[in-house]
């Protein structure tokens, strides 16, 4: 038994590990003593991170680069992990992206990739790795959603919907796994300083005026909640208050409020960085 209690007998697998929350969580997990499997599209960034983690924390790190938004990619990733004989006891489903803009203005292929990466990938990864966790009697799964999961999201319609799925999926599965030794935590951050805003083309929306949390703080809150078996983690007082809004307002009013919040701002608004 080590510093994590009954933990550290297997590997931690982090998707979307090359930047932002995934990168921060990889560092924190290595500091906790876990050997790591890290994956993302950018092989160069992953290799640099792996070198750092080996040097600083003396952890074994496997790099499996790939684009999980492509059909069959999640299945192929798990196949590779299993072929290496790696027992995954912590799964962090972090990979995901969003696109800002009117529904009819956005590219339909991009939205299909978003559906695969934000919903299908964590579902497949969990479905494939969960049975072994239950059989061993211990395991933790962290699904990274968003405060957007609590709202309908005009101007990011598909993205908000994918995060609502992930929140519902995580909470329901966590209840099913009660008394198995395995738990599922859903992390719902608000605006965070990562590369997400740039990829989503939402650099100047009024949501950024709320301020950005640092990715390291969000990652720490998520992992602390994970190991405490919390079903839901919403980091930051402003974000917690935001998720309470739907409880007090008519459902019909929420899309109007979100659309106003998503509306464009003048240049100079805060921008996330990876």
CSV table of C-alpha atoms in Angstrom, one decimal:
chain,number,residue,atom,x,y,z
A,1,UNK,CA,0.0,0.0,0.0
A,2,UNK,CA,1.5,3.3,-1.1
A,3,UNK,CA,0.7,7.0,-0.8
A,4,UNK,CA,-2.5,6.6,-2.7
A,5,UNK,CA,-3.7,3.8,-0.3
A,6,UNK,CA,-4.5,0.8,-2.4
A,7,UNK,CA,-3.4,2.5,-5.6
A,8,UNK,CA,-0.5,2.4,-7.9
A,9,UNK,CA,-0.7,-1.3,-9.0
A,10,UNK,CA,-1.6,-0.4,-12.6
A,11,UNK,CA,-1.4,2.3,-15.2
A,12,UNK,CA,-3.2,5.6,-15.7
A,13,UNK,CA,-4.3,6.4,-19.3
A,14,UNK,CA,-4.9,10.0,-20.3
A,15,UNK,CA,-6.4,11.0,-23.6
A,16,UNK,CA,-5.8,14.5,-25.0
A,17,UNK,CA,-2.6,14.6,-23.0
A,18,UNK,CA,-0.5,16.9,-25.2
A,19,UNK,CA,-1.9,20.2,-23.9
A,20,UNK,CA,-4.1,21.8,-21.3
A,21,UNK,CA,-6.0,19.7,-18.8
A,22,UNK,CA,-4.6,16.4,-20.1
A,23,UNK,CA,-1.1,17.6,-19.9
A,24,UNK,CA,-1.6,18.9,-16.4
A,25,UNK,CA,-3.4,15.7,-15.2
A,26,UNK,CA,-0.5,13.6,-16.6
A,27,UNK,CA,2.0,15.5,-14.5
A,28,UNK,CA,-0.2,15.2,-11.4
A,29,UNK,CA,-0.7,11.5,-11.9
A,30,UNK,CA,3.0,10.9,-12.5
A,31,UNK,CA,3.6,12.8,-9.2
A,32,UNK,CA,1.2,10.5,-7.5
A,33,UNK,CA,3.3,7.5,-8.6
A,34,UNK,CA,1.4,6.2,-11.6
A,35,UNK,CA,3.1,4.9,-14.8
A,36,UNK,CA,1.3,6.5,-17.7
A,37,UNK,CA,-0.1,5.9,-21.1
A,38,UNK,CA,-0.6,9.2,-22.8
A,39,UNK,CA,-2.3,9.8,-26.1
A,40,UNK,CA,-3.2,12.7,-28.4
A,41,UNK,CA,-2.8,13.7,-32.1
A,42,UNK,CA,0.6,15.5,-31.5
A,43,UNK,CA,3.3,12.9,-31.2
A,44,UNK,CA,6.0,15.5,-30.8
A,45,UNK,CA,4.3,17.1,-27.8
A,46,UNK,CA,3.6,13.8,-26.2
A,47,UNK,CA,7.2,12.7,-26.6
A,48,UNK,CA,8.4,15.9,-24.9
A,49,UNK,CA,6.0,15.4,-22.1
A,50,UNK,CA,7.0,11.8,-21.7
A,51,UNK,CA,10.7,12.8,-21.4
A,52,UNK,CA,9.8,15.3,-18.8
A,53,UNK,CA,7.8,12.9,-16.7
A,54,UNK,CA,10.5,10.2,-16.9
A,55,UNK,CA,13.2,12.7,-15.8
A,56,UNK,CA,11.2,14.5,-13.1
A,57,UNK,CA,9.2,11.7,-11.6
A,58,UNK,CA,11.0,8.6,-12.7
A,59,UNK,CA,7.8,7.1,-14.1
A,60,UNK,CA,7.4,4.7,-17.0
A,61,UNK,CA,5.5,6.5,-19.8
A,62,UNK,CA,4.1,5.0,-23.0
A,63,UNK,CA,3.3,7.3,-25.9
A,64,UNK,CA,0.5,6.2,-28.2
A,65,UNK,CA,-0.2,9.0,-30.7
A,66,UNK,CA,-3.4,9.0,-32.7
A,67,UNK,CA,-6.5,10.9,-33.6
A,68,UNK,CA,-9.4,9.6,-31.5
A,69,UNK,CA,-11.9,11.6,-33.6
A,70,UNK,CA,-11.5,9.1,-36.4
A,71,UNK,CA,-13.8,6.0,-36.8
A,72,UNK,CA,-12.4,3.0,-34.9
A,73,UNK,CA,-9.6,4.9,-33.3
A,74,UNK,CA,-10.7,4.4,-29.7
A,75,UNK,CA,-11.1,0.6,-30.3
A,76,UNK,CA,-7.6,0.5,-31.8
A,77,UNK,CA,-6.1,2.4,-28.9
A,78,UNK,CA,-7.5,-0.1,-26.4
A,79,UNK,CA,-6.4,-3.0,-28.5
A,80,UNK,CA,-2.8,-1.6,-28.4
A,81,UNK,CA,-2.9,-1.0,-24.7
A,82,UNK,CA,-4.1,-4.6,-24.1
A,83,UNK,CA,-1.5,-6.0,-26.5
A,84,UNK,CA,1.2,-4.3,-24.3
A,85,UNK,CA,-0.3,-6.1,-21.3
A,86,UNK,CA,-1.0,-2.8,-19.4
A,87,UNK,CA,-3.6,-2.9,-16.7
A,88,UNK,CA,-5.3,0.4,-16.6
A,89,UNK,CA,-6.7,1.4,-13.2
A,90,UNK,CA,-7.2,5.1,-13.9
A,91,UNK,CA,-8.8,6.3,-17.1
A,92,UNK,CA,-9.0,10.0,-17.9
A,93,UNK,CA,-11.3,10.7,-20.8
A,94,UNK,CA,-10.1,14.2,-21.5
A,95,UNK,CA,-9.9,14.5,-25.3
A,96,UNK,CA,-12.6,16.7,-26.8
A,97,UNK,CA,-13.2,19.9,-28.8
A,98,UNK,CA,-15.9,22.4,-29.6
A,99,UNK,CA,-16.7,24.8,-32.5
A,100,UNK,CA,-18.3,28.2,-32.1
A,101,UNK,CA,-20.8,29.5,-34.6
A,102,UNK,CA,-24.2,29.1,-36.0
A,103,UNK,CA,-25.3,25.5,-36.5
A,104,UNK,CA,-25.8,25.9,-40.3
A,105,UNK,CA,-22.5,27.7,-40.6
A,106,UNK,CA,-20.4,25.0,-39.2
A,107,UNK,CA,-18.9,22.1,-41.1
A,108,UNK,CA,-20.9,19.0,-40.8
A,109,UNK,CA,-17.9,16.7,-40.9
A,110,UNK,CA,-16.3,18.7,-38.0
A,111,UNK,CA,-19.5,18.0,-36.0
A,112,UNK,CA,-19.4,14.3,-36.7
A,113,UNK,CA,-15.8,14.3,-35.5
A,114,UNK,CA,-16.9,16.2,-32.4
A,115,UNK,CA,-19.6,13.6,-31.7
A,116,UNK,CA,-17.1,10.8,-32.0
A,117,UNK,CA,-14.4,12.4,-29.9
A,118,UNK,CA,-16.6,13.9,-27.2
A,119,UNK,CA,-19.1,11.1,-26.8
A,120,UNK,CA,-18.2,7.9,-28.7
A,121,UNK,CA,-14.5,7.8,-27.6
A,122,UNK,CA,-15.1,8.0,-23.8
A,123,UNK,CA,-18.0,5.6,-24.1
A,124,UNK,CA,-15.8,3.0,-26.0
A,125,UNK,CA,-12.8,3.5,-23.8
A,126,UNK,CA,-14.9,3.0,-20.7
A,127,UNK,CA,-16.8,0.0,-22.1
A,128,UNK,CA,-13.6,-1.7,-23.0
A,129,UNK,CA,-11.5,-1.0,-19.9
A,130,UNK,CA,-14.3,-1.1,-17.2
A,131,UNK,CA,-14.8,-4.9,-17.0
A,132,UNK,CA,-11.2,-5.5,-15.9
A,133,UNK,CA,-11.5,-2.8,-13.3
A,134,UNK,CA,-14.7,-4.3,-11.8
A,135,UNK,CA,-13.1,-7.8,-11.9
A,136,UNK,CA,-10.1,-6.4,-9.9
A,137,UNK,CA,-12.3,-4.6,-7.6
A,138,UNK,CA,-10.7,-1.1,-8.0
A,139,UNK,CA,-10.5,1.6,-10.6
A,140,UNK,CA,-11.3,5.2,-11.3
A,141,UNK,CA,-12.7,6.9,-14.4
A,142,UNK,CA,-12.7,10.6,-15.0
A,143,UNK,CA,-14.8,12.1,-17.8
A,144,UNK,CA,-14.1,15.7,-18.6
A,145,UNK,CA,-17.3,17.5,-19.5
A,146,UNK,CA,-18.1,21.2,-19.0
A,147,UNK,CA,-20.4,23.6,-17.2
A,148,UNK,CA,-22.0,23.8,-20.6
A,149,UNK,CA,-23.4,20.3,-19.8
A,150,UNK,CA,-26.1,22.0,-17.7
A,151,UNK,CA,-27.4,24.2,-20.5
A,152,UNK,CA,-28.7,24.2,-24.1
A,153,UNK,CA,-26.0,26.0,-26.0
A,154,UNK,CA,-26.9,28.2,-29.0
A,155,UNK,CA,-23.8,29.0,-31.1
A,156,UNK,CA,-22.2,25.8,-29.7
A,157,UNK,CA,-25.2,23.6,-30.1
A,158,UNK,CA,-23.5,20.2,-30.7
A,159,UNK,CA,-20.7,20.8,-28.3
A,160,UNK,CA,-23.0,21.6,-25.3
A,161,UNK,CA,-25.2,18.6,-26.3
A,162,UNK,CA,-22.1,16.2,-26.2
A,163,UNK,CA,-21.2,17.4,-22.8
A,164,UNK,CA,-24.7,17.0,-21.5
A,165,UNK,CA,-24.5,13.4,-22.7
A,166,UNK,CA,-21.2,12.9,-20.9
A,167,UNK,CA,-22.5,14.3,-17.6
A,168,UNK,CA,-25.7,12.1,-17.7
A,169,UNK,CA,-23.7,9.0,-18.7
A,170,UNK,CA,-21.1,9.5,-16.0
A,171,UNK,CA,-23.6,10.0,-13.2
A,172,UNK,CA,-25.7,7.1,-14.2
A,173,UNK,CA,-22.8,4.7,-14.6
A,174,UNK,CA,-21.3,5.8,-11.3
A,175,UNK,CA,-24.5,4.8,-9.6
A,176,UNK,CA,-24.5,1.4,-11.3
A,177,UNK,CA,-21.0,0.8,-10.1
A,178,UNK,CA,-21.8,1.4,-6.4
A,179,UNK,CA,-20.1,-1.1,-4.2
A,180,UNK,CA,-17.8,-2.5,-7.0
A,181,UNK,CA,-14.7,-0.6,-6.0
A,182,UNK,CA,-14.9,1.4,-9.2
A,183,UNK,CA,-16.2,4.9,-9.5
A,184,UNK,CA,-16.8,7.5,-12.3
A,185,UNK,CA,-16.3,11.2,-11.8
A,186,UNK,CA,-17.5,13.9,-14.1
A,187,UNK,CA,-15.4,17.0,-14.2
A,188,UNK,CA,-17.3,20.1,-15.4
A,189,UNK,CA,-14.9,23.1,-15.7
A,190,UNK,CA,-15.9,26.5,-16.9
A,191,UNK,CA,-13.7,28.7,-19.0
A,192,UNK,CA,-10.1,27.4,-18.6
A,193,UNK,CA,-6.8,28.6,-19.9
A,194,UNK,CA,-6.1,25.9,-22.6
A,195,UNK,CA,-6.0,25.7,-26.4
A,196,UNK,CA,-9.7,24.9,-26.4
A,197,UNK,CA,-10.9,28.5,-27.1
A,198,UNK,CA,-8.5,28.9,-30.0
A,199,UNK,CA,-9.6,25.6,-31.7
A,200,UNK,CA,-13.3,26.5,-31.0
A,201,UNK,CA,-12.9,29.9,-32.6
A,202,UNK,CA,-14.5,31.5,-29.6
A,203,UNK,CA,-11.6,33.8,-28.6
A,204,UNK,CA,-13.8,36.9,-28.2
A,205,UNK,CA,-17.1,35.7,-26.7
A,206,UNK,CA,-18.5,37.3,-23.6
A,207,UNK,CA,-18.0,34.0,-21.6
A,208,UNK,CA,-14.3,34.8,-21.5
A,209,UNK,CA,-15.2,38.0,-19.5
A,210,UNK,CA,-15.9,35.7,-16.5
A,211,UNK,CA,-12.2,35.0,-16.4
A,212,UNK,CA,-10.2,31.8,-17.0
A,213,UNK,CA,-9.1,29.3,-14.4
A,214,UNK,CA,-5.6,27.9,-14.7
A,215,UNK,CA,-5.5,24.4,-16.2
A,216,UNK,CA,-3.3,23.1,-13.3
A,217,UNK,CA,-5.9,24.2,-10.7
A,218,UNK,CA,-8.8,22.5,-12.6
A,219,UNK,CA,-6.8,19.3,-13.1
A,220,UNK,CA,-5.9,19.1,-9.4
A,221,UNK,CA,-9.6,19.6,-8.5
A,222,UNK,CA,-10.6,16.9,-10.9
A,223,UNK,CA,-8.1,14.3,-9.7
A,224,UNK,CA,-8.8,15.1,-6.0
A,225,UNK,CA,-12.5,14.5,-6.7
A,226,UNK,CA,-11.7,11.4,-8.6
A,227,UNK,CA,-9.7,9.7,-5.8
A,228,UNK,CA,-12.4,10.9,-3.2
A,229,UNK,CA,-15.0,9.1,-5.4
A,230,UNK,CA,-17.0,12.2,-6.0
A,231,UNK,CA,-19.6,11.8,-8.8
A,232,UNK,CA,-19.4,15.5,-9.9
A,233,UNK,CA,-16.6,18.1,-9.7
A,234,UNK,CA,-17.3,21.7,-10.7
A,235,UNK,CA,-14.1,23.8,-9.9
A,236,UNK,CA,-14.5,27.4,-8.9
A,237,UNK,CA,-17.2,29.3,-7.0
A,238,UNK,CA,-18.3,31.2,-10.2
A,239,UNK,CA,-18.6,27.9,-12.1
A,240,UNK,CA,-20.5,26.3,-9.2
A,241,UNK,CA,-23.0,29.2,-9.1
A,242,UNK,CA,-23.4,29.0,-12.9
A,243,UNK,CA,-24.5,25.4,-12.8
A,244,UNK,CA,-27.2,26.3,-10.3
A,245,UNK,CA,-28.9,28.8,-12.7
A,246,UNK,CA,-31.0,26.1,-14.5
A,247,UNK,CA,-32.7,25.2,-11.1
A,248,UNK,CA,-34.1,28.7,-10.7
A,249,UNK,CA,-35.1,29.8,-14.2
A,250,UNK,CA,-37.7,28.6,-16.7
A,251,UNK,CA,-36.2,26.1,-19.2
A,252,UNK,CA,-37.4,28.3,-22.1
A,253,UNK,CA,-35.3,31.2,-20.9
A,254,UNK,CA,-32.0,29.3,-20.8
A,255,UNK,CA,-31.2,29.2,-24.5
A,256,UNK,CA,-31.7,33.0,-24.7
A,257,UNK,CA,-29.3,33.6,-21.9
A,258,UNK,CA,-26.7,31.3,-23.2
A,259,UNK,CA,-26.9,32.8,-26.7
A,260,UNK,CA,-26.2,36.3,-25.2
A,261,UNK,CA,-23.3,34.9,-23.2
A,262,UNK,CA,-21.9,33.2,-26.4
A,263,UNK,CA,-22.3,36.4,-28.5
A,264,UNK,CA,-19.1,37.9,-29.9
A,265,UNK,CA,-17.1,40.6,-28.2
A,266,UNK,CA,-14.6,43.1,-29.4
A,267,UNK,CA,-10.9,42.1,-29.8
A,268,UNK,CA,-9.0,42.1,-26.5
A,269,UNK,CA,-11.1,39.6,-24.7
A,270,UNK,CA,-9.2,37.0,-22.6
A,271,UNK,CA,-8.0,34.1,-24.6
A,272,UNK,CA,-7.2,30.6,-23.5
A,273,UNK,CA,-3.7,29.2,-24.0
A,274,UNK,CA,-2.5,25.7,-24.2
